[in-house]
C-alpha positions as a printed NumPy array, in Angstrom:
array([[-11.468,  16.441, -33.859],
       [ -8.493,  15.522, -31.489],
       [ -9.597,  13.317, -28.891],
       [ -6.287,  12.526, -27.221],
       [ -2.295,  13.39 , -27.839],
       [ -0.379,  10.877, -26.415],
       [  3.177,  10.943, -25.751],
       [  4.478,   8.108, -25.904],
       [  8.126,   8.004, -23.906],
       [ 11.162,   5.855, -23.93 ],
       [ 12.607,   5.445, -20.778],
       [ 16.158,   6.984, -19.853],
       [ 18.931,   5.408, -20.78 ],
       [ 20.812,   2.546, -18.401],
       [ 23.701,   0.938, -18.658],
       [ 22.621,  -2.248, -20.565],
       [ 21.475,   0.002, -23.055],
       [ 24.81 ,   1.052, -23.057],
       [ 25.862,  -3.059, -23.484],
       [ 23.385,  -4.007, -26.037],
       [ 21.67 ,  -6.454, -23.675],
       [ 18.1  ,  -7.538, -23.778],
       [ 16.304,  -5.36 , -21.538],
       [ 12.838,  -7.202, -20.811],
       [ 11.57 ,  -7.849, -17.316],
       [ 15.06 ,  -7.274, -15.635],
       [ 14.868,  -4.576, -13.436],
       [ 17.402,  -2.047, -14.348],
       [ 18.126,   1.614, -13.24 ],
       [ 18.951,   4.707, -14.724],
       [ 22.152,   5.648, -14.976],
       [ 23.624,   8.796, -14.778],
       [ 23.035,   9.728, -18.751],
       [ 19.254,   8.157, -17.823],
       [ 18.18 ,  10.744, -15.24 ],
       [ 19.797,  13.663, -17.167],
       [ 17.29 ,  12.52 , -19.625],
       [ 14.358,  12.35 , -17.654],
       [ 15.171,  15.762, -16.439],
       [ 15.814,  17.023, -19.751],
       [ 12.049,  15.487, -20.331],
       [ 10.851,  16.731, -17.767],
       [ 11.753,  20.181, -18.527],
       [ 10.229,  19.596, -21.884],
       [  6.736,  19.07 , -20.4  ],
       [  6.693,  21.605, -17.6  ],
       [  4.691,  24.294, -19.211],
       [  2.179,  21.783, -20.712],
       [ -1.359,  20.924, -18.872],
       [ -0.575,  17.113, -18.533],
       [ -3.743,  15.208, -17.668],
       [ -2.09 ,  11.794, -16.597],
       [  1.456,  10.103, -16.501],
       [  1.033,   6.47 , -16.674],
       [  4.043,   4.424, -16.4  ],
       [  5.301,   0.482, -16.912],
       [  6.014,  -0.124, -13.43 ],
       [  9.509,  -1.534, -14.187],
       [ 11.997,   0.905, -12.417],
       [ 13.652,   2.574, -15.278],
       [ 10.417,   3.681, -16.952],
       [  9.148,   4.531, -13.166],
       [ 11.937,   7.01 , -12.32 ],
       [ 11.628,   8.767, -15.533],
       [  7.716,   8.663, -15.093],
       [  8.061,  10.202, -11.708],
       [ 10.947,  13.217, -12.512],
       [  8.355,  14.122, -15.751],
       [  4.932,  14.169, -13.576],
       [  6.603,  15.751, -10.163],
       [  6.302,  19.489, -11.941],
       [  2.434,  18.661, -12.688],
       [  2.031,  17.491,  -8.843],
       [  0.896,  14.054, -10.369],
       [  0.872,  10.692,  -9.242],
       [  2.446,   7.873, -11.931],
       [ -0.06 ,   5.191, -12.848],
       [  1.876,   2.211, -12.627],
       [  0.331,   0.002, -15.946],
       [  2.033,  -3.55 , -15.711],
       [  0.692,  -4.099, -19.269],
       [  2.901,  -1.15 , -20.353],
       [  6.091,  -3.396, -19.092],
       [  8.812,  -4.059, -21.865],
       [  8.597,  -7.437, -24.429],
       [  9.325, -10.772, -22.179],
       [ 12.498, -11.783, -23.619],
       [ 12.389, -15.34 , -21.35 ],
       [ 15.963, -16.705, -21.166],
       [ 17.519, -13.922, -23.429],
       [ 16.99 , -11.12 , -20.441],
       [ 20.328,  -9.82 , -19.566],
       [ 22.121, -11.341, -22.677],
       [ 24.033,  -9.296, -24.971],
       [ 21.571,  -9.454, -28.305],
       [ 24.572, -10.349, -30.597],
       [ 23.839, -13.661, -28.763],
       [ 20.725, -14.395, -29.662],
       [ 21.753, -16.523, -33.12 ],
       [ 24.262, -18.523, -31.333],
       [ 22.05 , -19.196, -28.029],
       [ 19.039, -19.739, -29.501],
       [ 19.419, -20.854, -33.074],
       [ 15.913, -22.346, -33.757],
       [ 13.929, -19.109, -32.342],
       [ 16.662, -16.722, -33.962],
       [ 15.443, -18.582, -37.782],
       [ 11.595, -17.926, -36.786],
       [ 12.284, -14.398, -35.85 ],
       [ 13.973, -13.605, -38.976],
       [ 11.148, -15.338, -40.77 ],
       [  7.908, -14.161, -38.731],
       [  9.417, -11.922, -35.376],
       [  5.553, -11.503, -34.695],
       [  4.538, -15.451, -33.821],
       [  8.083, -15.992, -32.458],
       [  8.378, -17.075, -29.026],
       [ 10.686, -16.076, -26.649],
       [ 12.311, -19.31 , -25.468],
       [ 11.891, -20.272, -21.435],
       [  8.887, -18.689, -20.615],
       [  9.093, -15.521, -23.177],
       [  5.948, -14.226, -25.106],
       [  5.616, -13.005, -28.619],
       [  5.646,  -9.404, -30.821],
       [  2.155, -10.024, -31.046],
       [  1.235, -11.115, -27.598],
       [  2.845,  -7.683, -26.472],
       [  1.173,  -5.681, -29.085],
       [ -2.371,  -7.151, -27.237],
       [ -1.42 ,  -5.91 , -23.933],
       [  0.183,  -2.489, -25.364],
       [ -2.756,  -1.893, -27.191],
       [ -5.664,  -2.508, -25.123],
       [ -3.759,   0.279, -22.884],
       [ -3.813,   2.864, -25.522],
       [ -7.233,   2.185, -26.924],
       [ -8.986,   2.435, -22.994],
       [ -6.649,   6.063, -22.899],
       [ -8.092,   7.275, -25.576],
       [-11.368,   6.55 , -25.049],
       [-11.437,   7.597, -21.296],
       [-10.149,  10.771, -22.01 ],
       [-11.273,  14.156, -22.762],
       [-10.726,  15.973, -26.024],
       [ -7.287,  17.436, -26.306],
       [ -5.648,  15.789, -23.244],
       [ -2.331,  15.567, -23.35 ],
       [ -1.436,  11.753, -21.706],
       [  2.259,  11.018, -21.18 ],
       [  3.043,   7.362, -21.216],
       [  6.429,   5.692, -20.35 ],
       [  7.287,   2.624, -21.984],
       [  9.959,   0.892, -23.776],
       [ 11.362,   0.243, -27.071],
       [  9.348,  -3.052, -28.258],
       [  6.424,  -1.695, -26.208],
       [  6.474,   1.295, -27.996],
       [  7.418,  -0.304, -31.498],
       [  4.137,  -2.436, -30.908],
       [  1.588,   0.537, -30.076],
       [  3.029,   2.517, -33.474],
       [  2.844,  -0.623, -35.681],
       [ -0.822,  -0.741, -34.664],
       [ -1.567,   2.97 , -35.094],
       [ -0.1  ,   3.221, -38.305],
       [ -1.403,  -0.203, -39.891],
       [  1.946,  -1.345, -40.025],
       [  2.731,  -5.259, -39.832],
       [  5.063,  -6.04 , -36.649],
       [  7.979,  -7.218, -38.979],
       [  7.807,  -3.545, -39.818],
       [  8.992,  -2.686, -36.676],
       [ 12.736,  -1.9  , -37.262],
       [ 11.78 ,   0.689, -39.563],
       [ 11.077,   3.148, -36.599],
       [ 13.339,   4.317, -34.741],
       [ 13.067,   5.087, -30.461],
       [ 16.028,   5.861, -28.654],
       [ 16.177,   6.124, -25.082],
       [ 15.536,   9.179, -23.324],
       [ 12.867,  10.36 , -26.349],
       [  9.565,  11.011, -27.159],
       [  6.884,  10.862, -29.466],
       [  4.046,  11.9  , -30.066],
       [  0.191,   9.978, -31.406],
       [ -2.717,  11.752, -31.832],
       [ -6.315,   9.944, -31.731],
       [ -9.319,  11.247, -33.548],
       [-12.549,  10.583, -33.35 ],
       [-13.806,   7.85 , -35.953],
       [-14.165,   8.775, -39.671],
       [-17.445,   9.259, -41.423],
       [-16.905,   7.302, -43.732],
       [-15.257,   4.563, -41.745],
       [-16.356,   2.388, -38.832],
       [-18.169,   4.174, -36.382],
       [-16.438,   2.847, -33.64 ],
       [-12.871,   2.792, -34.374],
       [-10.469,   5.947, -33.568],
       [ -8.438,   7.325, -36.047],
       [ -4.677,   7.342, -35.469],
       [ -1.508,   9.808, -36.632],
       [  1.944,   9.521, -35.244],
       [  3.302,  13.144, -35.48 ],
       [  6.293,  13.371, -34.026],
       [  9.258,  10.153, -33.446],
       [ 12.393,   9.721, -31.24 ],
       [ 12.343,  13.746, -30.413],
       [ 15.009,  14.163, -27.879],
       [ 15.161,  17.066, -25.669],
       [ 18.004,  18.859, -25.159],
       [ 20.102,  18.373, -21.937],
       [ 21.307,  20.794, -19.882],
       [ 24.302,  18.72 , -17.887]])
């Protein structure tokens, strides 16, 4: 049985997408190819009965929260533990830069990106995938059968929560693929019979669907 489909939503596009710059806890707006995406989104969930839109409460994931639940007459949950990997003194740098800037951290996350520390007050793969995941897991269980739960997130956010659905180690990560301005789509079901009793069952369905634009 389904107990939950949850969409799980890349923000719109901005422009240091655009740049290649570590996005973390900057602040950063949509720009102009962003919104047409949210729209575009938006459009895509009209006609479905959406139970919740919960939202990282950074501003680019906020906006295209707010244009996908405005057609549903929802509010956005603003989830700080939905906000984007803490990139500490890399957040605004262009990532080519990473090596050269931070040599030491660059060889330990080529070697292990899941215990690697963000340098100057960054946090780790793993310490994201906690917060990510705790989110998910309370959705799903606080939510009735066949919901449909649209969360906005972020790349690395979102990387985190499939790695853990699917079993997948976090050095697995670059093997998916989440562009911005897309969604996807994880189903929960109820634990297996012949598994632990407790523990929801997990299949990701659908990855980096884009909708199409009208501009």
């Amino acid at each position: 049985m389904v107990v939950v489909n949850l969409y799980l939503v890349r923000h719109g596009e901005t422009e240091w997408n655009r740049e290649g710059r570590a996005q973390g806890r900057a602040d950063v707006p949509l720009n102009e190819a962003g919104i047409a995406q949210s729209q575009a989104l938006a459009s895509t969930f009209a006609s479905m009965n959406v139970a919740a839109v919960m939202s990282s409460s950074s501003r680019r994931a906020t906006l295209t929260a707010e244009a996908i639940a405005t057609p549903h007459s929802l509010d956005v949950i603003p989830e700080d533990d939905l906000l984007e990997l803490n990139f500490g003194g890399l957040d605004g740098a262009p990532l080519r830069d990473m090596r050269e800037m931070f040599p030491d951290f660059f060889e330990h996350w080529t070697r292990d990106p899941a215990t690697a520390q963000f340098p100057d007050g960054g946090e780790t793969l793993q310490q994201l995938q906690d917060r990510t995941w705790a989110v998910v897991e309370s959705v799903a269980r606080s939510h009735d059968a066949q919901d449909n739960v649209i969360i906005v997130s972020h790349a690395f956010a979102l990387y985190s929560i499939m790695c853990r659905a699917l079993g997948m180690p976090l050095s697995n990560y670059g093997r998916l693929r989440i562009t911005p301005g897309t969604y996807s789509l994880l189903i929960s079901r109820a634990p297996n019979v012949i598994g632990p009793a407790d523990e929801l069952q997990w299949a990701l369905t659908s990855l980096n669907v884009a909708p199409a634009r009208t501009d």
